[in-house]
GROMACS .gro file of C-alpha atoms in nm:
model
  188
    1UNK     CA    1  -3.320   0.709   0.443
    2UNK     CA    2  -3.458   0.697   0.795
    3UNK     CA    3  -3.180   0.903   0.953
    4UNK     CA    4  -3.005   0.619   1.133
    5UNK     CA    5  -2.659   0.758   1.062
    6UNK     CA    6  -2.759   1.085   1.228
    7UNK     CA    7  -2.889   0.898   1.533
    8UNK     CA    8  -2.572   0.691   1.561
    9UNK     CA    9  -2.354   1.000   1.526
   10UNK     CA   10  -2.547   1.171   1.806
   11UNK     CA   11  -2.496   0.872   2.035
   12UNK     CA   12  -2.131   0.847   1.943
   13UNK     CA   13  -2.069   1.217   2.004
   14UNK     CA   14  -2.243   1.206   2.342
   15UNK     CA   15  -2.043   0.902   2.456
   16UNK     CA   16  -1.718   1.066   2.346
   17UNK     CA   17  -1.792   1.361   2.572
   18UNK     CA   18  -1.916   1.156   2.869
   19UNK     CA   19  -1.591   0.965   2.913
   20UNK     CA   20  -1.234   1.086   2.862
   21UNK     CA   21  -0.981   0.913   2.637
   22UNK     CA   22  -1.232   0.761   2.399
   23UNK     CA   23  -1.169   0.699   2.034
   24UNK     CA   24  -1.442   0.659   1.776
   25UNK     CA   25  -1.440   0.589   1.407
   26UNK     CA   26  -1.698   0.640   1.137
   27UNK     CA   27  -1.634   0.443   0.821
   28UNK     CA   28  -1.840   0.490   0.507
   29UNK     CA   29  -1.836   0.333   0.162
   30UNK     CA   30  -1.722   0.639  -0.034
   31UNK     CA   31  -1.569   0.981   0.026
   32UNK     CA   32  -1.887   1.178  -0.039
   33UNK     CA   33  -2.085   0.962   0.204
   34UNK     CA   34  -1.812   0.990   0.469
   35UNK     CA   35  -1.820   1.369   0.437
   36UNK     CA   36  -2.201   1.374   0.469
   37UNK     CA   37  -2.204   1.144   0.773
   38UNK     CA   38  -1.925   1.346   0.939
   39UNK     CA   39  -2.130   1.667   0.905
   40UNK     CA   40  -2.325   1.561   1.216
   41UNK     CA   41  -2.027   1.553   1.454
   42UNK     CA   42  -1.912   1.886   1.310
   43UNK     CA   43  -2.255   2.035   1.384
   44UNK     CA   44  -2.250   1.889   1.735
   45UNK     CA   45  -1.896   2.022   1.783
   46UNK     CA   46  -2.000   2.373   1.680
   47UNK     CA   47  -2.300   2.373   1.913
   48UNK     CA   48  -2.098   2.251   2.216
   49UNK     CA   49  -1.776   2.445   2.153
   50UNK     CA   50  -1.786   2.666   2.463
   51UNK     CA   51  -1.845   2.372   2.698
   52UNK     CA   52  -1.625   2.118   2.520
   53UNK     CA   53  -1.329   2.287   2.351
   54UNK     CA   54  -1.147   2.087   2.089
   55UNK     CA   55  -0.776   2.072   2.032
   56UNK     CA   56  -0.815   2.063   1.656
   57UNK     CA   57  -1.063   1.969   1.393
   58UNK     CA   58  -0.998   1.868   1.036
   59UNK     CA   59  -1.189   1.720   0.748
   60UNK     CA   60  -1.124   1.373   0.890
   61UNK     CA   61  -1.118   1.407   1.268
   62UNK     CA   62  -1.215   1.603   1.576
   63UNK     CA   63  -0.983   1.584   1.879
   64UNK     CA   64  -1.100   1.731   2.209
   65UNK     CA   65  -0.889   1.919   2.465
   66UNK     CA   66  -0.814   1.809   2.822
   67UNK     CA   67  -0.976   1.656   3.020
   68UNK     CA   68  -1.151   1.462   2.744
   69UNK     CA   69  -0.866   1.382   2.503
   70UNK     CA   70  -1.124   1.194   2.298
   71UNK     CA   71  -1.147   1.185   1.922
   72UNK     CA   72  -1.380   1.098   1.636
   73UNK     CA   73  -1.229   1.001   1.302
   74UNK     CA   74  -1.391   0.940   0.964
   75UNK     CA   75  -1.252   0.701   0.706
   76UNK     CA   76  -1.351   0.552   0.374
   77UNK     CA   77  -1.361   0.174   0.333
   78UNK     CA   78  -1.112   0.089   0.062
   79UNK     CA   79  -0.936  -0.226  -0.049
   80UNK     CA   80  -0.643  -0.135   0.180
   81UNK     CA   81  -0.803  -0.244   0.509
   82UNK     CA   82  -0.850   0.100   0.665
   83UNK     CA   83  -0.877   0.131   1.041
   84UNK     CA   84  -0.604  -0.121   1.119
   85UNK     CA   85  -0.384   0.144   1.284
   86UNK     CA   86  -0.571   0.245   1.595
   87UNK     CA   87  -0.776   0.129   1.887
   88UNK     CA   88  -1.142   0.226   1.882
   89UNK     CA   89  -1.413   0.195   2.141
   90UNK     CA   90  -1.703   0.315   1.926
   91UNK     CA   91  -1.741   0.195   1.567
   92UNK     CA   92  -2.003   0.329   1.330
   93UNK     CA   93  -1.980   0.135   1.006
   94UNK     CA   94  -2.204   0.293   0.745
   95UNK     CA   95  -2.334   0.136   0.423
   96UNK     CA   96  -2.128  -0.180   0.476
   97UNK     CA   97  -2.317  -0.361   0.198
   98UNK     CA   98  -2.155  -0.115  -0.043
   99UNK     CA   99  -1.795  -0.133   0.087
  100UNK     CA  100  -1.515  -0.246  -0.140
  101UNK     CA  101  -1.337  -0.542   0.018
  102UNK     CA  102  -1.588  -0.539   0.305
  103UNK     CA  103  -1.454  -0.852   0.476
  104UNK     CA  104  -1.097  -0.716   0.471
  105UNK     CA  105  -1.199  -0.375   0.606
  106UNK     CA  106  -1.422  -0.526   0.872
  107UNK     CA  107  -1.141  -0.754   0.985
  108UNK     CA  108  -0.900  -0.459   1.009
  109UNK     CA  109  -1.142  -0.261   1.224
  110UNK     CA  110  -1.227  -0.550   1.454
  111UNK     CA  111  -0.856  -0.599   1.514
  112UNK     CA  112  -0.844  -0.249   1.664
  113UNK     CA  113  -1.171  -0.271   1.855
  114UNK     CA  114  -1.146  -0.222   2.232
  115UNK     CA  115  -1.398  -0.483   2.347
  116UNK     CA  116  -1.481  -0.366   2.697
  117UNK     CA  117  -1.793  -0.246   2.880
  118UNK     CA  118  -1.946   0.056   2.710
  119UNK     CA  119  -1.792  -0.022   2.371
  120UNK     CA  120  -2.009  -0.084   2.069
  121UNK     CA  121  -2.014  -0.151   1.699
  122UNK     CA  122  -2.308  -0.030   1.491
  123UNK     CA  123  -2.325  -0.164   1.139
  124UNK     CA  124  -2.590  -0.006   0.921
  125UNK     CA  125  -2.662  -0.029   0.555
  126UNK     CA  126  -2.916  -0.031   0.282
  127UNK     CA  127  -2.938  -0.364   0.103
  128UNK     CA  128  -2.716  -0.446  -0.191
  129UNK     CA  129  -2.839  -0.784  -0.306
  130UNK     CA  130  -2.799  -1.129  -0.156
  131UNK     CA  131  -2.462  -1.234  -0.016
  132UNK     CA  132  -2.165  -1.032   0.094
  133UNK     CA  133  -2.028  -0.926   0.431
  134UNK     CA  134  -2.324  -0.717   0.546
  135UNK     CA  135  -2.588  -0.968   0.434
  136UNK     CA  136  -2.403  -1.259   0.593
  137UNK     CA  137  -2.342  -1.076   0.922
  138UNK     CA  138  -2.705  -0.966   0.942
  139UNK     CA  139  -2.834  -1.323   0.908
  140UNK     CA  140  -2.572  -1.454   1.153
  141UNK     CA  141  -2.697  -1.195   1.403
  142UNK     CA  142  -3.057  -1.310   1.350
  143UNK     CA  143  -2.950  -1.672   1.405
  144UNK     CA  144  -2.748  -1.570   1.713
  145UNK     CA  145  -3.048  -1.395   1.865
  146UNK     CA  146  -3.263  -1.705   1.812
  147UNK     CA  147  -2.999  -1.928   1.974
  148UNK     CA  148  -2.963  -1.687   2.267
  149UNK     CA  149  -3.340  -1.682   2.320
  150UNK     CA  150  -3.355  -2.063   2.306
  151UNK     CA  151  -3.077  -2.081   2.566
  152UNK     CA  152  -3.254  -1.832   2.792
  153UNK     CA  153  -2.999  -1.555   2.733
  154UNK     CA  154  -3.110  -1.199   2.664
  155UNK     CA  155  -2.854  -1.126   2.395
  156UNK     CA  156  -2.604  -1.252   2.142
  157UNK     CA  157  -2.286  -1.081   2.019
  158UNK     CA  158  -2.480  -0.883   1.758
  159UNK     CA  159  -2.842  -0.772   1.751
  160UNK     CA  160  -3.012  -0.755   1.411
  161UNK     CA  161  -3.258  -0.471   1.366
  162UNK     CA  162  -3.445  -0.432   1.039
  163UNK     CA  163  -3.610  -0.099   0.967
  164UNK     CA  164  -3.791  -0.098   0.632
  165UNK     CA  165  -3.811   0.233   0.453
  166UNK     CA  166  -4.190   0.193   0.445
  167UNK     CA  167  -4.215   0.287   0.814
  168UNK     CA  168  -4.147   0.646   0.712
  169UNK     CA  169  -4.476   0.807   0.599
  170UNK     CA  170  -4.276   1.022   0.357
  171UNK     CA  171  -4.226   0.710   0.143
  172UNK     CA  172  -4.593   0.612   0.131
  173UNK     CA  173  -4.866   0.702  -0.113
  174UNK     CA  174  -5.143   0.873   0.085
  175UNK     CA  175  -5.456   0.658   0.098
  176UNK     CA  176  -5.294   0.357  -0.074
  177UNK     CA  177  -5.339   0.011   0.074
  178UNK     CA  178  -5.165  -0.319   0.010
  179UNK     CA  179  -5.467  -0.424  -0.200
  180UNK     CA  180  -5.377  -0.148  -0.447
  181UNK     CA  181  -5.055  -0.337  -0.529
  182UNK     CA  182  -5.143  -0.703  -0.589
  183UNK     CA  183  -4.860  -0.953  -0.601
  184UNK     CA  184  -4.849  -1.321  -0.690
  185UNK     CA  185  -4.656  -1.421  -0.378
  186UNK     CA  186  -4.837  -1.338  -0.051
  187UNK     CA  187  -4.501  -1.342   0.133
  188UNK     CA  188  -4.379  -1.034  -0.052
   0.00000   0.00000   0.00000
């Protein structure tokens, strides 16, 4: 709800155009969501068309002309392990907590991930209960950051970032305070 998918798509699109021969994938939990997320690259494509001509564009991918030869593809996470056929430098994995067979799909994508400088994986999702691939990976990232800090390192393999929907003023009741909503547990 905070527009993180749009931000990630902007970053991904920019990186695709800054370096030739790059391959990016966007994977969402359902077809409708994949289409909505992929609207951003289409908008970016249309606004940069004269400077960055594309070879072709379809419902599922944008492939740029020489000298870029880069592409962005969109897929839907299914039980088949999508993303296995390909090598990707930029992964945007959207709503992972809602993927079918999340562990299987994640494994397929990681197998095709080009782990080199400038590559990245961004996993974003709204919560979907306790447990599951997204939940487990988030808490492993938190633990990894703590271990890295204790060892004097600046980073771990993954960085956990939590953005509650309450930071957006649109989701707040004007003038309301926490005292207006008493709870039994002060930790909530």
